[in-house]
Tab-separated table of C-alpha atoms and ligand atoms in Angstrom:
chain	number	residue	atom	x	y	z
A	1	UNK	CA	195.586	201.628	-55.055
A	2	UNK	CA	194.067	200.717	-51.697
A	3	UNK	CA	190.399	201.546	-51.140
A	4	UNK	CA	189.752	202.785	-47.579
A	5	UNK	CA	187.431	200.335	-45.879
A	6	UNK	CA	185.303	203.230	-44.616
A	7	UNK	CA	184.287	203.957	-48.239
A	8	UNK	CA	182.577	200.596	-48.467
A	9	UNK	CA	179.179	200.446	-46.822
A	10	UNK	CA	178.947	197.450	-44.547
A	11	UNK	CA	176.535	196.745	-41.752
A	12	UNK	CA	177.696	197.636	-38.263
A	13	UNK	CA	177.329	194.657	-36.014
A	14	UNK	CA	177.836	196.130	-32.586
A	15	UNK	CA	174.421	194.729	-31.611
A	16	UNK	CA	175.910	191.237	-31.793
A	17	UNK	CA	177.478	192.050	-28.439
A	18	UNK	CA	174.012	192.465	-27.024
A	19	UNK	CA	171.624	190.751	-29.411
A	20	UNK	CA	168.770	190.370	-26.926
A	21	UNK	CA	168.471	194.107	-26.533
A	22	UNK	CA	168.564	195.007	-30.203
A	23	UNK	CA	166.806	192.115	-31.860
A	24	UNK	CA	164.196	191.060	-29.345
A	25	UNK	CA	164.429	187.277	-29.202
A	26	UNK	CA	167.671	185.348	-29.427
A	27	UNK	CA	166.608	182.323	-31.416
A	28	UNK	CA	169.600	180.118	-30.763
A	29	UNK	CA	172.189	179.994	-28.027
A	30	UNK	CA	173.018	176.357	-27.349
A	31	UNK	CA	175.836	175.115	-29.559
A	32	UNK	CA	177.401	171.691	-29.987
A	33	UNK	CA	180.891	171.785	-31.524
A	34	UNK	CA	182.161	168.418	-32.797
A	35	UNK	CA	185.933	167.918	-33.261
A	36	UNK	CA	188.641	168.883	-30.765
A	37	UNK	CA	191.463	169.486	-33.253
A	38	UNK	CA	193.229	172.716	-34.168
A	39	UNK	CA	190.163	174.290	-35.821
A	40	UNK	CA	187.737	173.128	-33.095
A	41	UNK	CA	189.994	174.656	-30.453
A	42	UNK	CA	190.097	178.106	-32.103
A	43	UNK	CA	186.346	178.160	-32.823
A	44	UNK	CA	185.539	177.170	-29.228
A	45	UNK	CA	187.797	179.888	-27.753
A	46	UNK	CA	186.257	182.493	-30.070
A	47	UNK	CA	182.675	181.393	-29.291
A	48	UNK	CA	183.436	181.579	-25.575
A	49	UNK	CA	184.403	185.230	-26.103
A	50	UNK	CA	180.862	185.967	-27.392
A	51	UNK	CA	178.805	184.984	-24.376
A	52	UNK	CA	175.733	186.945	-25.504
A	53	UNK	CA	175.501	184.860	-28.668
A	54	UNK	CA	176.775	181.487	-27.455
A	55	UNK	CA	175.413	181.100	-23.948
A	56	UNK	CA	175.930	177.339	-23.774
A	57	UNK	CA	178.812	175.539	-25.509
A	58	UNK	CA	179.467	171.799	-25.549
A	59	UNK	CA	182.623	170.480	-27.238
A	60	UNK	CA	182.503	166.798	-28.200
A	61	UNK	CA	185.096	164.643	-29.924
A	62	UNK	CA	186.340	161.091	-30.347
A	63	UNK	CA	188.579	161.522	-27.271
A	64	UNK	CA	187.087	163.586	-24.457
A	65	UNK	CA	190.542	164.223	-23.008
A	66	UNK	CA	191.250	166.564	-25.951
A	67	UNK	CA	187.999	168.452	-25.261
A	68	UNK	CA	188.964	168.810	-21.602
A	69	UNK	CA	192.370	170.282	-22.527
A	70	UNK	CA	190.596	172.875	-24.687
A	71	UNK	CA	188.032	173.547	-21.944
A	72	UNK	CA	190.912	174.218	-19.495
A	73	UNK	CA	192.502	176.636	-21.953
A	74	UNK	CA	189.140	178.412	-22.517
A	75	UNK	CA	188.763	178.788	-18.763
A	76	UNK	CA	192.316	180.122	-18.399
A	77	UNK	CA	192.149	182.538	-21.358
A	78	UNK	CA	188.484	183.582	-21.452
A	79	UNK	CA	187.248	182.699	-17.966
A	80	UNK	CA	184.280	180.641	-19.176
A	81	UNK	CA	183.181	177.119	-18.425
A	82	UNK	CA	182.267	174.940	-21.404
A	83	UNK	CA	180.859	171.394	-21.343
A	84	UNK	CA	182.672	168.412	-22.903
A	85	UNK	CA	181.592	164.985	-24.146
A	86	UNK	CA	182.967	161.896	-25.854
A	87	UNK	CA	181.377	161.154	-29.223
A	88	UNK	CA	181.994	158.985	-32.254
A	89	UNK	CA	180.333	161.159	-34.900
A	90	UNK	CA	180.362	158.279	-37.408
A	91	UNK	CA	177.419	157.040	-35.339
A	92	UNK	CA	174.311	159.022	-36.336
A	93	UNK	CA	172.186	157.796	-33.428
A	94	UNK	CA	174.810	158.629	-30.800
A	95	UNK	CA	175.228	162.081	-32.345
A	96	UNK	CA	171.465	162.689	-32.397
A	97	UNK	CA	171.247	161.595	-28.745
A	98	UNK	CA	173.978	164.093	-27.777
A	99	UNK	CA	172.203	166.882	-29.678
A	100	UNK	CA	169.017	166.089	-27.751
A	101	UNK	CA	170.825	165.836	-24.417
A	102	UNK	CA	172.607	169.181	-24.861
A	103	UNK	CA	169.480	170.747	-26.441
A	104	UNK	CA	171.818	172.170	-29.082
A	105	UNK	CA	170.060	174.210	-31.742
A	106	UNK	CA	173.150	174.410	-33.940
A	107	UNK	CA	175.822	171.774	-34.551
A	108	UNK	CA	179.216	173.059	-35.706
A	109	UNK	CA	181.042	170.188	-37.384
A	110	UNK	CA	184.805	170.632	-37.047
A	111	UNK	CA	185.643	166.922	-37.156
A	112	UNK	CA	186.746	165.491	-40.517
A	113	UNK	CA	184.969	165.611	-43.905
A	114	UNK	CA	184.193	161.881	-43.497
A	115	UNK	CA	181.673	162.753	-40.741
A	116	UNK	CA	179.687	165.375	-42.694
A	117	UNK	CA	176.830	163.101	-43.745
A	118	UNK	CA	176.387	161.251	-40.450
A	119	UNK	CA	176.263	164.584	-38.610
A	120	UNK	CA	173.797	166.053	-41.131
A	121	UNK	CA	171.608	162.968	-40.638
A	122	UNK	CA	171.809	163.431	-36.858
A	123	UNK	CA	170.792	167.097	-37.208
A	124	UNK	CA	167.721	166.069	-39.200
A	125	UNK	CA	166.884	163.406	-36.636
A	126	UNK	CA	167.252	165.707	-33.622
A	127	UNK	CA	166.053	168.934	-35.271
A	128	UNK	CA	169.239	171.047	-35.190
A	129	UNK	CA	170.826	173.420	-37.691
A	130	UNK	CA	174.221	172.462	-39.196
A	131	UNK	CA	177.497	174.157	-40.146
A	132	UNK	CA	180.835	172.765	-41.407
A	133	UNK	CA	184.133	173.887	-42.966
A	134	UNK	CA	184.898	171.141	-45.502
A	135	UNK	CA	182.735	169.191	-47.923
A	136	UNK	CA	182.058	165.475	-47.679
A	137	UNK	CA	184.724	163.042	-48.808
A	138	UNK	CA	184.339	159.245	-48.693
A	139	UNK	CA	187.080	157.565	-46.613
A	140	UNK	CA	187.996	155.105	-49.359
A	141	UNK	CA	188.119	157.534	-52.284
A	142	UNK	CA	190.073	160.836	-52.450
A	143	UNK	CA	187.207	162.684	-54.085
A	144	UNK	CA	185.444	165.656	-52.543
A	145	UNK	CA	182.298	167.060	-54.133
A	146	UNK	CA	179.261	169.007	-52.971
A	147	UNK	CA	176.781	166.661	-54.666
A	148	UNK	CA	176.402	164.463	-51.569
A	149	UNK	CA	175.564	167.420	-49.309
A	150	UNK	CA	173.543	169.399	-51.864
A	151	UNK	CA	171.349	166.270	-52.071
A	152	UNK	CA	170.103	167.131	-48.547
A	153	UNK	CA	168.478	170.357	-49.797
A	154	UNK	CA	164.899	169.065	-49.789
A	155	UNK	CA	165.140	167.269	-46.441
A	156	UNK	CA	166.581	170.310	-44.631
A	157	UNK	CA	164.044	172.587	-46.317
A	158	UNK	CA	161.126	170.353	-45.310
A	159	UNK	CA	162.444	170.127	-41.740
A	160	UNK	CA	162.708	173.941	-41.573
A	161	UNK	CA	166.436	173.641	-40.859
A	162	UNK	CA	169.495	175.372	-42.287
A	163	UNK	CA	172.819	173.802	-43.255
A	164	UNK	CA	175.702	176.186	-43.975
A	165	UNK	CA	178.528	174.510	-45.892
A	166	UNK	CA	182.178	175.520	-45.881
A	167	UNK	CA	182.400	178.271	-43.255
A	168	UNK	CA	186.211	178.206	-42.944
A	169	UNK	CA	188.684	180.403	-44.821
A	170	UNK	CA	188.950	178.542	-48.106
A	171	UNK	CA	186.220	177.515	-48.591
A	172	UNK	CA	184.432	180.147	-46.555
A	173	UNK	CA	185.956	183.609	-46.459
A	174	UNK	CA	187.064	183.236	-50.101
A	175	UNK	CA	183.396	182.668	-51.069
A	176	UNK	CA	182.406	185.720	-49.011
A	177	UNK	CA	185.203	187.813	-50.613
A	178	UNK	CA	183.789	186.807	-54.023
A	179	UNK	CA	180.221	187.763	-53.037
A	180	UNK	CA	181.526	191.038	-51.581
A	181	UNK	CA	183.474	191.845	-54.773
A	182	UNK	CA	180.376	191.146	-56.870
A	183	UNK	CA	178.217	193.352	-54.606
A	184	UNK	CA	180.544	196.331	-54.202
A	185	UNK	CA	183.519	196.243	-56.557
A	186	UNK	CA	183.081	194.315	-59.859
A	187	UNK	CA	179.436	193.923	-60.847
A	188	UNK	CA	180.174	191.776	-63.936
A	189	UNK	CA	182.870	189.251	-63.009
A	190	UNK	CA	185.033	187.580	-65.678
A	191	UNK	CA	187.831	185.698	-63.913
A	192	UNK	CA	188.455	184.578	-60.336
A	193	UNK	CA	191.808	183.522	-58.873
A	194	UNK	CA	191.973	182.387	-55.236
A	195	UNK	CA	195.500	182.689	-53.814
A	196	UNK	CA	196.367	180.850	-50.603
A	197	UNK	CA	199.825	181.543	-49.179
A	198	UNK	CA	201.208	180.196	-45.946
A	199	UNK	CA	204.448	182.105	-45.551
A	200	UNK	CA	204.995	180.617	-42.092
A	201	UNK	CA	207.862	178.455	-40.862
A	202	UNK	CA	207.136	175.784	-38.235
A	203	UNK	CA	210.746	174.645	-37.843
A	204	UNK	CA	209.921	170.992	-38.714
A	205	UNK	CA	211.345	169.009	-41.654
A	206	UNK	CA	207.865	168.083	-42.824
A	207	UNK	CA	204.460	168.883	-41.339
A	208	UNK	CA	201.062	169.859	-42.708
A	209	UNK	CA	199.074	172.944	-41.681
A	210	UNK	CA	195.920	171.034	-40.900
A	211	UNK	CA	194.887	167.384	-40.610
A	212	UNK	CA	197.752	165.606	-42.503
A	213	UNK	CA	195.516	162.948	-44.058
A	214	UNK	CA	193.011	165.441	-45.504
A	215	UNK	CA	195.792	167.850	-46.522
A	216	UNK	CA	197.866	165.237	-48.401
A	217	UNK	CA	194.777	163.815	-50.162
A	218	UNK	CA	193.981	167.359	-51.348
A	219	UNK	CA	197.503	168.266	-52.494
A	220	UNK	CA	198.194	165.029	-54.358
A	221	UNK	CA	194.887	165.117	-56.293
A	222	UNK	CA	194.997	166.299	-59.955
A	223	UNK	CA	194.596	170.060	-60.433
A	224	UNK	CA	191.296	171.243	-61.919
A	225	UNK	CA	190.087	174.669	-62.913
A	226	UNK	CA	186.937	176.078	-64.497
A	227	UNK	CA	187.275	177.503	-68.004
A	228	UNK	CA	184.459	178.470	-70.392
A	229	UNK	CA	181.921	176.133	-68.814
A	230	UNK	CA	184.100	173.011	-68.444
A	231	UNK	CA	186.610	171.605	-65.958
A	232	UNK	CA	190.208	171.412	-67.203
A	233	UNK	CA	192.308	168.769	-65.467
A	234	UNK	CA	196.109	168.855	-65.223
A	235	UNK	CA	198.557	166.685	-63.241
A	236	UNK	CA	198.967	167.547	-59.549
A	237	UNK	CA	201.464	170.357	-58.841
A	238	UNK	CA	202.418	170.697	-62.541
A	239	UNK	CA	201.564	174.426	-63.008
A	240	UNK	CA	203.710	176.828	-61.002
A	241	UNK	CA	203.959	180.632	-60.936
A	242	UNK	CA	205.465	183.159	-58.604
A	243	UNK	CA	203.414	185.887	-56.882
A	244	UNK	CA	204.441	188.737	-54.597
A	245	UNK	CA	202.117	188.349	-51.581
A	246	UNK	CA	201.426	191.415	-49.406
A	247	UNK	CA	203.425	191.292	-46.117
A	248	UNK	CA	204.890	187.883	-47.082
A	249	UNK	CA	206.881	188.477	-50.287
A	250	UNK	CA	207.433	186.432	-53.413
A	251	UNK	CA	206.426	182.771	-53.232
A	252	UNK	CA	205.887	179.920	-55.704
A	253	UNK	CA	202.243	178.936	-55.946
A	254	UNK	CA	200.752	175.874	-57.637
A	255	UNK	CA	197.466	175.359	-59.464
A	256	UNK	CA	195.185	173.011	-57.494
A	257	UNK	CA	191.573	171.947	-57.268
A	258	UNK	CA	189.707	173.310	-54.281
A	259	UNK	CA	186.086	172.749	-53.312
A	260	UNK	CA	184.858	176.354	-53.444
A	261	UNK	CA	185.479	176.382	-57.207
A	262	UNK	CA	182.520	174.012	-57.565
A	263	UNK	CA	179.982	176.189	-55.753
A	264	UNK	CA	181.319	179.515	-57.052
A	265	UNK	CA	181.228	178.385	-60.694
A	266	UNK	CA	177.641	177.192	-60.093
A	267	UNK	CA	176.418	180.342	-58.342
A	268	UNK	CA	178.268	182.782	-60.641
A	269	UNK	CA	177.777	181.408	-64.180
A	270	UNK	CA	179.230	184.693	-65.525
A	271	UNK	CA	182.721	183.497	-64.445
A	272	UNK	CA	184.664	182.558	-67.576
A	273	UNK	CA	187.539	181.164	-65.533
A	274	UNK	CA	187.987	180.213	-61.879
A	275	UNK	CA	191.280	178.902	-60.462
A	276	UNK	CA	192.823	178.104	-57.074
A	277	UNK	CA	196.515	178.488	-56.182
A	278	UNK	CA	198.414	177.404	-53.083
A	279	UNK	CA	202.032	178.062	-52.095
A	280	UNK	CA	204.421	175.248	-51.160
A	281	UNK	CA	208.091	175.426	-50.196
A	282	UNK	CA	210.770	173.280	-51.891
A	283	UNK	CA	211.326	171.189	-48.763
A	284	UNK	CA	207.602	170.335	-48.419
A	285	UNK	CA	207.430	169.252	-52.068
A	286	UNK	CA	210.623	167.169	-51.903
A	287	UNK	CA	209.380	165.321	-48.806
A	288	UNK	CA	205.970	164.804	-50.397
A	289	UNK	CA	207.534	163.386	-53.568
A	290	UNK	CA	209.613	160.880	-51.596
A	291	UNK	CA	206.608	159.852	-49.459
A	292	UNK	CA	204.547	159.390	-52.619
A	293	UNK	CA	207.307	157.406	-54.342
A	294	UNK	CA	207.552	154.958	-51.447
A	295	UNK	CA	203.780	154.536	-51.299
A	296	UNK	CA	203.130	156.227	-47.952
A	297	UNK	CA	200.501	158.629	-49.301
A	298	UNK	CA	198.313	155.806	-50.655
A	299	UNK	CA	194.805	155.263	-49.279
A	300	UNK	CA	194.717	151.637	-50.513
A	301	UNK	CA	194.812	149.325	-47.459
A	302	UNK	CA	197.879	147.031	-47.141
A	303	UNK	CA	198.572	144.049	-44.903
A	304	UNK	CA	201.082	144.795	-42.132
A	305	UNK	CA	201.883	142.124	-39.524
A	306	UNK	CA	198.640	140.363	-40.268
A	307	UNK	CA	196.348	143.403	-40.092
A	308	UNK	CA	195.134	145.898	-42.644
A	309	UNK	CA	196.471	149.426	-42.400
A	310	UNK	CA	196.054	152.444	-44.683
A	311	UNK	CA	199.538	153.884	-45.447
A	312	UNK	CA	198.313	157.514	-45.344
A	313	UNK	CA	196.666	156.966	-41.941
A	314	UNK	CA	199.925	155.451	-40.658
A	315	UNK	CA	201.821	158.466	-42.042
A	316	UNK	CA	199.421	160.813	-40.238
A	317	UNK	CA	200.190	159.014	-36.977
A	318	UNK	CA	203.945	159.670	-37.284
A	319	UNK	CA	203.717	163.288	-38.516
A	320	UNK	CA	203.571	166.254	-36.125
A	321	UNK	CA	200.070	167.106	-34.910
A	322	UNK	CA	199.225	170.436	-36.646
A	323	UNK	CA	197.516	171.533	-33.436
A	324	UNK	CA	200.926	171.443	-31.696
A	325	UNK	CA	202.796	173.541	-34.283
A	326	UNK	CA	201.600	176.852	-32.849
A	327	UNK	CA	204.450	177.221	-30.355
A	328	UNK	CA	207.172	177.159	-33.003
A	329	UNK	CA	205.492	178.751	-36.041
A	330	UNK	CA	206.551	182.206	-37.174
A	331	UNK	CA	205.568	184.303	-40.217
A	332	UNK	CA	202.256	185.131	-41.859
A	333	UNK	CA	199.507	183.732	-44.043
A	334	UNK	CA	197.970	185.756	-46.877
A	335	UNK	CA	194.796	184.447	-48.522
A	336	UNK	CA	192.602	186.338	-50.965
A	337	UNK	CA	190.749	186.625	-54.251
A	338	UNK	CA	191.734	188.454	-57.432
A	339	UNK	CA	188.686	189.122	-59.574
A	340	UNK	CA	188.634	190.788	-62.994
A	341	UNK	CA	185.539	192.138	-64.734
A	342	UNK	CA	183.614	195.328	-65.302
A	343	UNK	CA	182.236	198.008	-63.028
A	344	UNK	CA	180.218	200.908	-64.479
A	345	UNK	CA	181.340	199.932	-67.989
A	346	UNK	CA	185.054	200.062	-67.057
A	347	UNK	CA	187.494	197.121	-66.819
A	348	UNK	CA	188.375	196.546	-63.171
A	349	UNK	CA	190.482	194.126	-61.098
A	350	UNK	CA	189.969	193.861	-57.334
A	351	UNK	CA	192.221	192.011	-54.883
A	352	UNK	CA	190.602	191.313	-51.489
A	353	UNK	CA	192.837	189.608	-48.932
A	354	UNK	CA	193.633	188.969	-45.300
A	355	UNK	CA	197.077	188.733	-43.719
A	356	UNK	CA	197.298	186.759	-40.488
A	357	UNK	CA	200.296	186.405	-38.163
A	358	UNK	CA	201.070	182.960	-36.720
A	359	UNK	CA	202.617	184.267	-33.501
A	360	UNK	CA	199.764	186.717	-32.807
A	361	UNK	CA	197.247	183.855	-33.173
A	362	UNK	CA	199.227	181.702	-30.778
A	363	UNK	CA	199.374	184.496	-28.222
A	364	UNK	CA	195.585	184.948	-28.417
A	365	UNK	CA	194.215	181.390	-28.486
A	366	UNK	CA	197.210	179.011	-28.435
A	367	UNK	CA	196.960	177.948	-32.131
A	368	UNK	CA	198.797	178.736	-35.383
A	369	UNK	CA	197.253	180.862	-38.138
A	370	UNK	CA	195.932	178.025	-40.332
A	371	UNK	CA	193.704	176.756	-37.518
A	372	UNK	CA	192.892	180.376	-36.596
A	373	UNK	CA	191.910	181.451	-40.113
A	374	UNK	CA	189.516	178.458	-40.219
A	375	UNK	CA	188.167	178.551	-36.662
A	376	UNK	CA	187.302	182.265	-36.638
A	377	UNK	CA	185.082	182.064	-39.787
A	378	UNK	CA	183.412	178.946	-38.327
A	379	UNK	CA	182.540	181.028	-35.247
A	380	UNK	CA	181.337	183.926	-37.419
A	381	UNK	CA	179.098	181.697	-39.572
A	382	UNK	CA	177.666	180.180	-36.373
A	383	UNK	CA	177.082	183.650	-34.847
A	384	UNK	CA	175.254	184.860	-37.972
A	385	UNK	CA	173.044	181.767	-37.854
A	386	UNK	CA	172.517	182.000	-34.094
A	387	UNK	CA	171.360	185.600	-34.317
A	388	UNK	CA	169.220	184.982	-37.419
A	389	UNK	CA	171.219	187.474	-39.509
A	390	UNK	CA	171.870	184.671	-41.973
A	391	UNK	CA	168.843	182.396	-42.103
A	392	UNK	CA	167.093	180.052	-44.500
A	393	UNK	CA	165.665	176.578	-44.930
A	394	UNK	CA	167.808	174.123	-46.871
A	395	UNK	CA	171.486	173.670	-47.714
A	396	UNK	CA	173.530	176.780	-48.514
A	397	UNK	CA	177.001	177.812	-49.591
A	398	UNK	CA	178.503	180.972	-48.137
A	399	UNK	CA	178.170	183.135	-51.274
A	400	UNK	CA	174.375	182.775	-51.152
A	401	UNK	CA	174.108	185.224	-48.233
A	402	UNK	CA	174.732	188.951	-47.858
A	403	UNK	CA	178.537	189.191	-47.412
A	404	UNK	CA	178.490	192.488	-45.485
A	405	UNK	CA	177.747	191.218	-41.951
A	406	UNK	CA	180.381	188.509	-42.341
A	407	UNK	CA	182.954	191.031	-43.610
A	408	UNK	CA	182.186	193.326	-40.657
A	409	UNK	CA	182.704	190.479	-38.196
A	410	UNK	CA	186.025	189.485	-39.806
A	411	UNK	CA	187.295	192.976	-38.998
A	412	UNK	CA	185.990	192.763	-35.433
A	413	UNK	CA	187.211	189.255	-34.591
A	414	UNK	CA	190.824	189.022	-35.672
A	415	UNK	CA	190.833	188.653	-39.480
A	416	UNK	CA	190.836	192.192	-40.930
A	417	UNK	CA	190.841	192.402	-44.721
A	418	UNK	CA	192.158	194.812	-47.328
A	419	UNK	CA	190.970	195.761	-50.810
A	420	UNK	CA	193.387	196.780	-53.578
A	421	UNK	CA	192.555	197.789	-57.134
A	422	UNK	CA	195.102	196.188	-59.476
A	423	UNK	CA	195.971	197.324	-63.026
A	424	UNK	CA	195.156	193.855	-64.349
A	425	UNK	CA	194.487	190.240	-63.324
A	426	UNK	CA	197.235	187.608	-63.092
A	427	UNK	CA	199.380	187.791	-66.264
A	428	UNK	CA	199.415	183.981	-66.667
B	501	NDP	P1	192.231	167.720	-36.728
B	501	NDP	O1	192.583	166.395	-37.254
B	501	NDP	O2	193.229	168.514	-35.940
B	501	NDP	O3	190.913	167.637	-35.828
B	501	NDP	C1	189.824	166.835	-36.130
B	501	NDP	C2	189.165	166.459	-34.819
B	501	NDP	O4	188.007	165.681	-35.100
B	501	NDP	C3	190.072	165.605	-33.925
B	501	NDP	O5	189.975	166.040	-32.597
B	501	NDP	C4	189.505	164.209	-34.094
B	501	NDP	O6	189.637	163.360	-32.979
B	501	NDP	C5	188.033	164.524	-34.291
B	501	NDP	N1	187.363	163.417	-34.956
B	501	NDP	C6	187.789	162.687	-36.012
B	501	NDP	N2	186.911	161.726	-36.307
B	501	NDP	C7	185.925	161.822	-35.399
B	501	NDP	C8	184.738	161.097	-35.172
B	501	NDP	N3	184.397	160.035	-35.915
B	501	NDP	N4	183.937	161.482	-34.149
B	501	NDP	C9	184.263	162.526	-33.361
B	501	NDP	N5	185.384	163.247	-33.532
B	501	NDP	C10	186.202	162.905	-34.539
B	501	NDP	O7	191.736	168.593	-37.969
B	501	NDP	P2	191.685	170.186	-38.110
B	501	NDP	O8	191.211	170.785	-36.838
B	501	NDP	O9	192.950	170.640	-38.710
B	501	NDP	O10	190.531	170.332	-39.219
B	501	NDP	C11	189.156	170.203	-38.863
B	501	NDP	C12	188.303	170.340	-40.108
B	501	NDP	O11	188.512	171.615	-40.697
B	501	NDP	C13	188.618	169.312	-41.205
B	501	NDP	O12	187.420	168.875	-41.776
B	501	NDP	C14	189.398	170.120	-42.220
B	501	NDP	O13	189.275	169.588	-43.526
B	501	NDP	C15	188.720	171.465	-42.101
B	501	NDP	N6	189.547	172.583	-42.560
B	501	NDP	C16	188.943	173.551	-43.329
B	501	NDP	C17	189.662	174.635	-43.778
B	501	NDP	C18	188.989	175.735	-44.509
B	501	NDP	O14	189.601	176.799	-44.688
B	501	NDP	N7	187.739	175.607	-44.938
B	501	NDP	C19	191.114	174.767	-43.516
B	501	NDP	C20	191.630	173.758	-42.603
B	501	NDP	C21	190.869	172.684	-42.178
B	501	NDP	P3	191.083	162.777	-32.540
B	501	NDP	O15	191.738	163.918	-31.848
B	501	NDP	O16	190.736	161.663	-31.637
B	501	NDP	O17	191.783	162.354	-33.796
């Protein structure tokens, strides 16, 4: 049964269109976005559409030419001028200098997880707030954990600054869906399943939806889920089930580890089980298996013609750039949370999800839905920080804030969601 959205009380955010009038002082308007990839492009276009919140936008990346291409597209589609800069964000001092030069009050990190810590350091140095969409991962080890970024809690708190971690879709919206379910739908949660389906077709033999290096490291890592207070590890891609996704249809999905499981199991100790599932087509898995078998997904450096190269980085260089897949991608994504538990003494299962259309995203901002579903929540997290609706001192995950304003903005900015009550949780 679908619950009409109007029955759920969520804050109206029309004042975001004119925050100065309704809230008195706008505390933050100058934004520095780092990373001119697929996600950075969507977030920048969407920020440009909210001039009252983001009055000054600078986009910086390793290659300024990519920033300039995005700036041209923003001008053509939105009619706004944004600034661009070249930056190696591995260099904390250079990043701090750019923050000072642009007078940015908030840095939105849409580069790669490897840059998280150097950019957080730069924010502390230059006195800016911080937001990202993926947790830190060392370059030489395929291991992503929040511990490195949570360790900044005291320093951000002392500096009076806020760091918002994981404001993409998953992590990001999935954390907000969980907080929303807890607040409005299932007050005592028992199990959480996050289901990520890309039902799109890009017409390529093999391509990844976002940065190939980060994506392949994630997919080839062992699966892990939370059960009765411990992590259960199983071999990568070894647990498969089929699920009938709204507007997409039946797809095979595989148990994986995903970073939001770490923060959600910490912030909701009532969860007896928390799992993450992602869909993959047969062709993707066959290609991946061959690439793995021949050693091309390895992150161990090898010697090639007298110089060291990392096979996975070489593979990334020959694969299609996910940012260029928009033109040819058709179909939809469907990502959501299924949560079982109790509400008013009754057993209840709530499914909260969003369906996003690849072609509609391309028509709006020139990117496919995977970049879109990440870039829009990055813009929303930044807008909630910029207007002070979400505020705090220290390092935060998304579920630590009131989900309602975020949910309202998803509806207003291209990612509307649905709620369904199911008879039961996943039968497996
Ligand atoms: P891309 O590879 O398309 O873009 C990354 C951009 O960052 C590129 O423009 C790249 O430059 C730039 N960059 C890399 N290193 C540096 C550096 N040292 N200094 C400055 N710029 C740098 O990735 P995506 O846009 O697909 O993904 C961006 C981020 O979003 C990633 O961290 C990814 O993990 C995350 N993500 C999160 C999701 C979520 O739902 N939470 C989903 C999808 C992605 P160049 O162009 O020169 O290579």
